[in-house]
């Protein structure tokens, strides 16, 4: 396609990016958009006015980016994800647009405190944990590196629940994040697509003998687009995240309202809009609910419709699809896209099966984020047939063709056919969405080296045998813009003084720090930065929990979803042992232990773990014999904005999952990048982190993945681990006997019993090695020069874990996409 002459002409006259211009825009926005007299404005009003002033500048660049992409024949990458854990947007957008300092100053001149204003923004918590946060990092990096990359997802009205402790147990409160409107979104009333559910498939026989299918009747709702511009850092590129909200159709209105039951009609209408109402707060179990299937299909169908519309509006043909479009499936949640694209290509565009299938396979790729069987999505065939009858037909046909191929390659191997089938015939018939995603994709990736190897050897071993070339590894990464520049401004400045700013775009450049890691002056500055960050965290802790912590001791941090395999219980046993040793008069090194994380509301064991941690913490924190030698804090409502305060303050990063269970982890990367040392198992990306930072700069302990497998095979009773370990036995007994509770012996007894008799994630078996690793950490912490050298070495060697490297890996190994940086305009802006 040719470049038209006026693509660089701005659609608007460029807005000023200096303090004076921003001040003017903010004041104008206060009157014109917020509708308030600046004299009467609240801090929330200032938040809104400032956001409007920033978004004006972003949308200008968004339009230019779009013009350039439209003119230049670029390949577009579409990231389909049910979750985006974005966090607050104002500061991120200011920083990436390059007007943070000017805006801070503008607000100051308007008599407003920037830090107070930004704190009013609710986190956009449209995700559970790692998978959703990774999606947010990937979008930011796509824009920063200038890739034409677009996110699609759901505009949940209620994001991840807000967690409170009442006083020990987790209680969930709704996260009504859109209640005051959202200045960042552009509702696109004209981008609405009808989405069908239920109904039936009608067969049409043509004169030439061919059969054509259509999907008719049932229920329709509309998917309406809401656009969130996503700015690149240090570039003019602004990409787009399009989230779909559900709206009732007009049809719907007429059908019911005309029956005269007005109240029921309104209620039904809101029922049909409930599809985009709430995020399912499960990160490691597939719940198999009809509404969830409808959510998945809803956003996939709208996104594919939109992608194909754009493709044809740009003048491309369907044959061009593989050259112009790459679609990444973030886990199996959007895997129904494989069947939906087949449906669109055949039923709507009249392609033959074979051609449609070829195109599908060239367009899709699939990222797997977990090996845990309970997280693998399957849908009962009955449910799928009822909700998506045409898709079920298509899945049967995909399966048929696929199994025919397998039969030819492995004649007579019926067991293999059963294992590979898209339909699991055992225990009721279920569609295996991971199999659909694998069969329909040209590339399948795991998210860390070990994880990808395990995918090949276990979960997808039969597929790997068929198509070894389709399996690739793309190790996760994190964005240094949020997790260093924004979260840790002091460390950012410190790095700038020593090695310049290039690392902000090319994180490998942090290596330039290495020659100085033992430099006493540098170490002293690093320690000052850490201390300041600890003070910031101490304030947050005091505000949220009332607990006072000292800032001159080791901060030991475990922040992540609460899950048995992540083993918060292992840390808890250590805390209790430290408590006992202090009470026994031993002089143990002081520390503050910090937990953060949510449990899925239906995950009883995880909720019990939270409760018991809180009760243990309460006893320890109020014991005068302990004083401030040990404090234990569970920070309520762990979320992105809290993470930006916790991570820069950490000394020790707890990455202690049972080996083989954590696909990658990304918190491990954020913490090490901020100079925390990892105590961790050889699991997920910890292995690659160890390889990068060196064995001397990390505390590795515990069973390896293959040792875990062997240990499990031996079938030892967990209790056997207690023999000859009096300190550990005493700890377990204290839990069992309810030492830490005043009114809930049952929960404590049950948790103790679980450890002693079940312990499916081998907490007790790994405990001795874990305690020893913690002692190594204490010993190193007692030698500040050695500790600081190790911490600074961690920072210097974390370059590989930049999300920019991750995104380039996807672009090269999977998408075949190239960056398209937007050229600066001559007249600035
Ligand atoms: C997580 C993995 O548990 C975590 O190890 C990984 O770092 C992260 O994805 C990003 O790849 N998985 C999830 O959050 N959820 C599911 C369904 O796997």
Tab-separated table of N, CA and C in Angstrom, residues 394-407 422:
chain	number	residue	atom	x	y	z
A	394	UNK	N	-17.893	-27.518	14.646
A	394	UNK	CA	-16.572	-27.248	14.046
A	394	UNK	C	-15.479	-27.963	14.834
A	395	UNK	N	-15.615	-27.944	16.151
A	395	UNK	CA	-14.608	-28.635	16.980
A	395	UNK	C	-14.603	-30.139	16.675
A	396	UNK	N	-15.791	-30.713	16.498
A	396	UNK	CA	-15.856	-32.140	16.122
A	396	UNK	C	-15.112	-32.386	14.823
A	397	UNK	N	-15.319	-31.492	13.886
A	397	UNK	CA	-14.673	-31.699	12.579
A	397	UNK	C	-13.149	-31.527	12.674
A	398	UNK	N	-12.713	-30.498	13.431
A	398	UNK	CA	-11.272	-30.316	13.642
A	398	UNK	C	-10.697	-31.590	14.253
A	399	UNK	N	-11.409	-32.096	15.242
A	399	UNK	CA	-10.943	-33.292	15.941
A	399	UNK	C	-10.883	-34.490	14.990
A	400	UNK	N	-11.901	-34.610	14.177
A	400	UNK	CA	-11.956	-35.729	13.239
A	400	UNK	C	-10.750	-35.702	12.299
A	401	UNK	N	-10.526	-34.555	11.697
A	401	UNK	CA	-9.409	-34.441	10.738
A	401	UNK	C	-8.076	-34.681	11.444
A	402	UNK	N	-7.975	-34.129	12.633
A	402	UNK	CA	-6.737	-34.265	13.406
A	402	UNK	C	-6.481	-35.736	13.748
A	403	UNK	N	-7.504	-36.409	14.263
A	403	UNK	CA	-7.298	-37.804	14.680
A	403	UNK	C	-7.049	-38.720	13.486
A	404	UNK	N	-7.621	-38.368	12.336
A	404	UNK	CA	-7.322	-39.139	11.116
A	404	UNK	C	-5.828	-39.062	10.798
A	405	UNK	N	-5.294	-37.872	10.943
A	405	UNK	CA	-3.863	-37.672	10.697
A	405	UNK	C	-3.028	-38.498	11.690
A	406	UNK	N	-3.457	-38.454	12.954
A	406	UNK	CA	-2.713	-39.211	13.972
A	406	UNK	C	-2.781	-40.713	13.663
A	407	UNK	N	-3.960	-41.173	13.255
A	407	UNK	CA	-4.144	-42.589	12.904
A	407	UNK	C	-3.191	-43.023	11.807
A	422	UNK	N	-9.463	-33.930	21.133
A	422	UNK	CA	-9.949	-32.657	21.681
A	422	UNK	C	-11.087	-32.913	22.671
